[in-house]
PDB file of C-alpha atoms in Angstrom:
ATOM      1  CA  MET A   1      68.699  57.115 106.044  1.00 45.00           C
ATOM      2  CA  PRO A   2      65.683  56.171 103.955  1.00 60.00           C
ATOM      3  CA  LYS A   3      63.327  58.951 103.306  1.00 76.00           C
ATOM      4  CA  THR A   4      59.306  57.733 103.643  1.00 87.00           C
ATOM      5  CA  LEU A   5      57.300  57.651 100.425  1.00 89.00           C
ATOM      6  CA  ALA A   6      55.611  61.291 101.607  1.00 87.00           C
ATOM      7  CA  GLN A   7      59.169  62.971 101.369  1.00 90.00           C
ATOM      8  CA  LEU A   8      59.702  61.040  98.021  1.00 91.00           C
ATOM      9  CA  TYR A   9      57.125  62.091  96.841  1.00 92.00           C
ATOM     10  CA  GLU A  10      58.084  66.019  97.497  1.00 91.00           C
ATOM     11  CA  THR A  11      61.498  65.589  96.952  1.00 93.00           C
ATOM     12  CA  ASP A  12      62.150  62.943  93.952  1.00 94.00           C
ATOM     13  CA  PHE A  13      59.187  62.287  92.048  1.00 94.00           C
ATOM     14  CA  VAL A  14      60.477  59.605  89.912  1.00 95.00           C
ATOM     15  CA  ALA A  15      61.817  57.572  92.776  1.00 94.00           C
ATOM     16  CA  TRP A  16      58.532  57.723  94.373  1.00 96.00           C
ATOM     17  CA  THR A  17      56.964  56.651  91.266  1.00 96.00           C
ATOM     18  CA  GLU A  18      59.003  53.526  91.287  1.00 97.00           C
ATOM     19  CA  GLN A  19      58.553  52.668  94.943  1.00 96.00           C
ATOM     20  CA  THR A  20      55.167  52.914  94.740  1.00 97.00           C
ATOM     21  CA  ALA A  21      54.348  50.908  91.659  1.00 97.00           C
ATOM     22  CA  GLN A  22      57.052  48.209  93.310  1.00 97.00           C
ATOM     23  CA  LEU A  23      54.785  48.357  96.709  1.00 97.00           C
ATOM     24  CA  ILE A  24      51.440  47.855  94.807  1.00 97.00           C
ATOM     25  CA  ARG A  25      53.028  45.073  92.584  1.00 98.00           C
ATOM     26  CA  ALA A  26      53.935  43.265  95.836  1.00 98.00           C
ATOM     27  CA  ALA A  27      50.517  43.939  97.671  1.00 98.00           C
ATOM     28  CA  GLN A  28      52.211  45.873 100.294  1.00 97.00           C
ATOM     29  CA  PHE A  29      49.332  48.281 100.448  1.00 97.00           C
ATOM     30  CA  ALA A  30      49.358  49.589 103.982  1.00 96.00           C
ATOM     31  CA  GLN A  31      52.606  51.151 102.807  1.00 95.00           C
ATOM     32  CA  VAL A  32      51.473  53.000  99.763  1.00 96.00           C
ATOM     33  CA  ASP A  33      50.917  56.836 100.068  1.00 94.00           C
ATOM     34  CA  TRP A  34      47.471  56.862  99.046  1.00 96.00           C
ATOM     35  CA  ASP A  35      46.968  60.315  99.501  1.00 94.00           C
ATOM     36  CA  ALA A  36      49.346  60.961  96.620  1.00 95.00           C
ATOM     37  CA  VAL A  37      48.360  58.164  94.283  1.00 96.00           C
ATOM     38  CA  ILE A  38      45.142  59.952  94.149  1.00 96.00           C
ATOM     39  CA  GLU A  39      46.231  63.240  93.915  1.00 94.00           C
ATOM     40  CA  GLU A  40      48.142  61.986  90.789  1.00 95.00           C
ATOM     41  CA  ILE A  41      45.361  59.929  89.035  1.00 94.00           C
ATOM     42  CA  GLU A  42      43.314  63.275  89.473  1.00 93.00           C
ATOM     43  CA  SER A  43      45.981  65.219  87.680  1.00 94.00           C
ATOM     44  CA  LEU A  44      46.538  62.995  85.116  1.00 92.00           C
ATOM     45  CA  GLY A  45      42.692  63.821  83.884  1.00 90.00           C
ATOM     46  CA  ARG A  46      43.560  67.170  84.474  1.00 94.00           C
ATOM     47  CA  SER A  47      46.504  67.063  82.203  1.00 95.00           C
ATOM     48  CA  GLU A  48      44.424  65.708  79.422  1.00 96.00           C
ATOM     49  CA  ARG A  49      41.628  68.456  79.802  1.00 97.00           C
ATOM     50  CA  ARG A  50      44.358  70.927  79.825  1.00 97.00           C
ATOM     51  CA  GLU A  51      46.117  69.577  76.558  1.00 98.00           C
ATOM     52  CA  LEU A  52      42.824  69.287  74.562  1.00 98.00           C
ATOM     53  CA  LYS A  53      42.027  72.664  75.320  1.00 98.00           C
ATOM     54  CA  SER A  54      45.625  73.988  74.533  1.00 99.00           C
ATOM     55  CA  ARG A  55      45.449  72.093  71.207  1.00 99.00           C
ATOM     56  CA  LEU A  56      41.641  73.406  70.392  1.00 99.00           C
ATOM     57  CA  GLU A  57      43.296  77.269  71.288  1.00 99.00           C
ATOM     58  CA  VAL A  58      45.774  76.553  68.427  1.00 99.00           C
ATOM     59  CA  LEU A  59      43.838  75.147  66.224  1.00 99.00           C
ATOM     60  CA  LEU A  60      41.289  77.822  66.583  1.00 99.00           C
ATOM     61  CA  GLN A  61      43.819  80.733  66.129  1.00 99.00           C
ATOM     62  CA  HIS A  62      45.254  78.927  62.785  1.00 98.00           C
ATOM     63  CA  LEU A  63      41.727  78.277  61.430  1.00 99.00           C
ATOM     64  CA  LEU A  64      41.073  82.069  62.207  1.00 98.00           C
ATOM     65  CA  LYS A  65      44.924  83.210  60.112  1.00 98.00           C
ATOM     66  CA  TRP A  66      43.860  80.875  57.591  1.00 98.00           C
ATOM     67  CA  GLN A  67      40.341  82.730  56.810  1.00 98.00           C
ATOM     68  CA  TYR A  68      41.400  86.165  57.705  1.00 97.00           C
ATOM     69  CA  GLN A  69      44.877  86.243  56.500  1.00 96.00           C
ATOM     70  CA  SER A  70      44.291  84.200  53.212  1.00 93.00           C
ATOM     71  CA  THR A  71      47.068  85.511  51.174  1.00 93.00           C
ATOM     72  CA  LEU A  72      49.672  84.272  53.975  1.00 94.00           C
ATOM     73  CA  ARG A  73      48.402  80.709  53.704  1.00 96.00           C
ATOM     74  CA  SER A  74      50.771  78.287  53.605  1.00 96.00           C
ATOM     75  CA  GLY A  75      51.837  74.566  53.851  1.00 97.00           C
ATOM     76  CA  SER A  76      53.279  75.390  56.970  1.00 97.00           C
ATOM     77  CA  LEU A  77      49.825  76.759  58.594  1.00 98.00           C
ATOM     78  CA  ARG A  78      47.726  73.969  56.984  1.00 98.00           C
ATOM     79  CA  ASN A  79      49.944  71.471  58.586  1.00 98.00           C
ATOM     80  CA  THR A  80      49.823  73.199  61.924  1.00 98.00           C
ATOM     81  CA  ILE A  81      45.644  72.984  61.692  1.00 99.00           C
ATOM     82  CA  ASP A  82      45.756  69.159  60.468  1.00 99.00           C
ATOM     83  CA  GLU A  83      48.182  68.394  63.526  1.00 99.00           C
ATOM     84  CA  GLN A  84      46.088  69.784  66.126  1.00 99.00           C
ATOM     85  CA  ARG A  85      43.163  68.478  64.598  1.00 99.00           C
ATOM     86  CA  HIS A  86      44.943  64.717  65.009  1.00 99.00           C
ATOM     87  CA  ARG A  87      46.151  65.276  68.028  1.00 99.00           C
ATOM     88  CA  ILE A  88      42.642  66.268  69.369  1.00 99.00           C
ATOM     89  CA  ALA A  89      41.495  63.181  67.709  1.00 98.00           C
ATOM     90  CA  ASP A  90      43.965  61.040  69.197  1.00 98.00           C
ATOM     91  CA  LEU A  91      42.658  62.526  72.968  1.00 98.00           C
ATOM     92  CA  LEU A  92      39.439  62.051  72.198  1.00 98.00           C
ATOM     93  CA  GLN A  93      39.980  58.406  70.978  1.00 98.00           C
ATOM     94  CA  ASP A  94      42.148  57.712  74.166  1.00 96.00           C
ATOM     95  CA  SER A  95      39.666  58.930  76.601  1.00 96.00           C
ATOM     96  CA  PRO A  96      36.187  59.128  75.031  1.00 96.00           C
ATOM     97  CA  SER A  97      34.903  60.543  78.501  1.00 96.00           C
ATOM     98  CA  LEU A  98      36.377  64.110  76.816  1.00 97.00           C
ATOM     99  CA  LYS A  99      34.044  64.023  73.640  1.00 97.00           C
ATOM    100  CA  SER A 100      31.848  66.716  74.847  1.00 98.00           C
ATOM    101  CA  TYR A 101      34.768  68.597  76.332  1.00 98.00           C
ATOM    102  CA  PRO A 102      35.674  70.932  73.143  1.00 98.00           C
ATOM    103  CA  GLN A 103      32.112  72.272  73.157  1.00 98.00           C
ATOM    104  CA  GLU A 104      32.147  73.039  77.017  1.00 98.00           C
ATOM    105  CA  VAL A 105      35.195  75.189  76.584  1.00 99.00           C
ATOM    106  CA  LEU A 106      34.386  76.475  73.294  1.00 99.00           C
ATOM    107  CA  ALA A 107      33.924  80.092  74.413  1.00 98.00           C
ATOM    108  CA  GLU A 108      37.123  80.345  76.163  1.00 99.00           C
ATOM    109  CA  SER A 109      39.252  78.399  73.727  1.00 99.00           C
ATOM    110  CA  TYR A 110      37.923  80.807  70.954  1.00 99.00           C
ATOM    111  CA  SER A 111      38.592  83.991  73.097  1.00 99.00           C
ATOM    112  CA  ARG A 112      42.299  83.087  73.551  1.00 99.00           C
ATOM    113  CA  GLY A 113      42.742  81.601  69.704  1.00 99.00           C
ATOM    114  CA  ARG A 114      41.279  84.877  68.551  1.00 98.00           C
ATOM    115  CA  LYS A 115      43.446  87.133  70.781  1.00 98.00           C
ATOM    116  CA  ALA A 116      46.537  84.922  69.646  1.00 98.00           C
ATOM    117  CA  ALA A 117      45.493  85.581  66.121  1.00 98.00           C
ATOM    118  CA  MET A 118      45.050  89.046  66.626  1.00 97.00           C
ATOM    119  CA  ASN A 119      48.639  89.376  68.014  1.00 97.00           C
ATOM    120  CA  GLU A 120      50.239  87.562  65.332  1.00 96.00           C
ATOM    121  CA  THR A 121      48.623  88.497  62.224  1.00 96.00           C
ATOM    122  CA  GLN A 122      48.558  92.438  63.849  1.00 96.00           C
ATOM    123  CA  LEU A 123      44.933  92.705  62.139  1.00 96.00           C
ATOM    124  CA  PRO A 124      42.577  94.929  64.171  1.00 95.00           C
ATOM    125  CA  GLN A 125      40.104  93.220  66.672  1.00 94.00           C
ATOM    126  CA  SER A 126      36.905  94.348  64.638  1.00 96.00           C
ATOM    127  CA  LYS A 127      38.440  91.930  61.953  1.00 96.00           C
ATOM    128  CA  PHE A 128      37.783  88.819  63.753  1.00 98.00           C
ATOM    129  CA  PRO A 129      34.284  87.594  64.885  1.00 98.00           C
ATOM    130  CA  VAL A 130      33.631  87.954  68.908  1.00 98.00           C
ATOM    131  CA  GLU A 131      31.495  84.751  68.618  1.00 98.00           C
ATOM    132  CA  CYS A 132      33.273  81.603  67.305  1.00 99.00           C
ATOM    133  CA  PRO A 133      32.064  81.580  63.680  1.00 98.00           C
ATOM    134  CA  TYR A 134      32.914  77.681  63.428  1.00 99.00           C
ATOM    135  CA  THR A 135      31.034  74.603  64.857  1.00 98.00           C
ATOM    136  CA  ILE A 136      32.817  72.251  66.907  1.00 98.00           C
ATOM    137  CA  ALA A 137      31.808  69.686  64.006  1.00 98.00           C
ATOM    138  CA  GLN A 138      33.949  72.062  61.800  1.00 98.00           C
ATOM    139  CA  ILE A 139      36.476  72.857  63.713  1.00 99.00           C
ATOM    140  CA  LEU A 140      37.347  68.680  63.767  1.00 98.00           C
ATOM    141  CA  ASP A 141      36.371  68.395  60.314  1.00 98.00           C
ATOM    142  CA  THR A 142      40.061  67.210  58.798  1.00 97.00           C
ATOM    143  CA  GLU A 143      38.213  68.752  55.216  1.00 97.00           C
ATOM    144  CA  PHE A 144      37.194  72.391  56.671  1.00 98.00           C
ATOM    145  CA  LEU A 145      39.136  74.793  56.099  1.00 98.00           C
ATOM    146  CA  PRO A 146      37.192  78.355  56.233  1.00 98.00           C
ATOM    147  CA  GLU A 147      36.804  80.753  53.294  1.00 95.00           C
ATOM    148  CA  ALA A 148      38.869  83.857  53.104  1.00 92.00           C
ATOM    149  CA  ALA A 149      37.173  86.898  54.501  1.00 84.00           C
TER     150      ALA A 149
END
């Protein structure tokens, strides 16, 4: 017995996407589960925001490690910083409407990045500033690396 699109959406997402795409291509719009389509489109936007925020947190964590654990600087640490910056730049290029998002989430992202840096370095909490010591421009600047503290 064939499943309805609503059932497929809950049980086999890939099959749902394939059938929905076929229906839209065939202009059979009345058969499309539009509520699910709308939900997925909105989810795509949330996913981009989550990825950008996550990459910003990792970038801040590693900038702090670069600054406050300068004796352990390595090519690997620099590569992680560069990779996060490149991925953030790609996200912002692909979705220009997210340009202001890093500033919007900076305080929360810094707090999480700071905590991760503390956990990883085992340095005391007092070692790291409570407020983000970098501007968004510095954070995203591929040439910027903070001086040793």
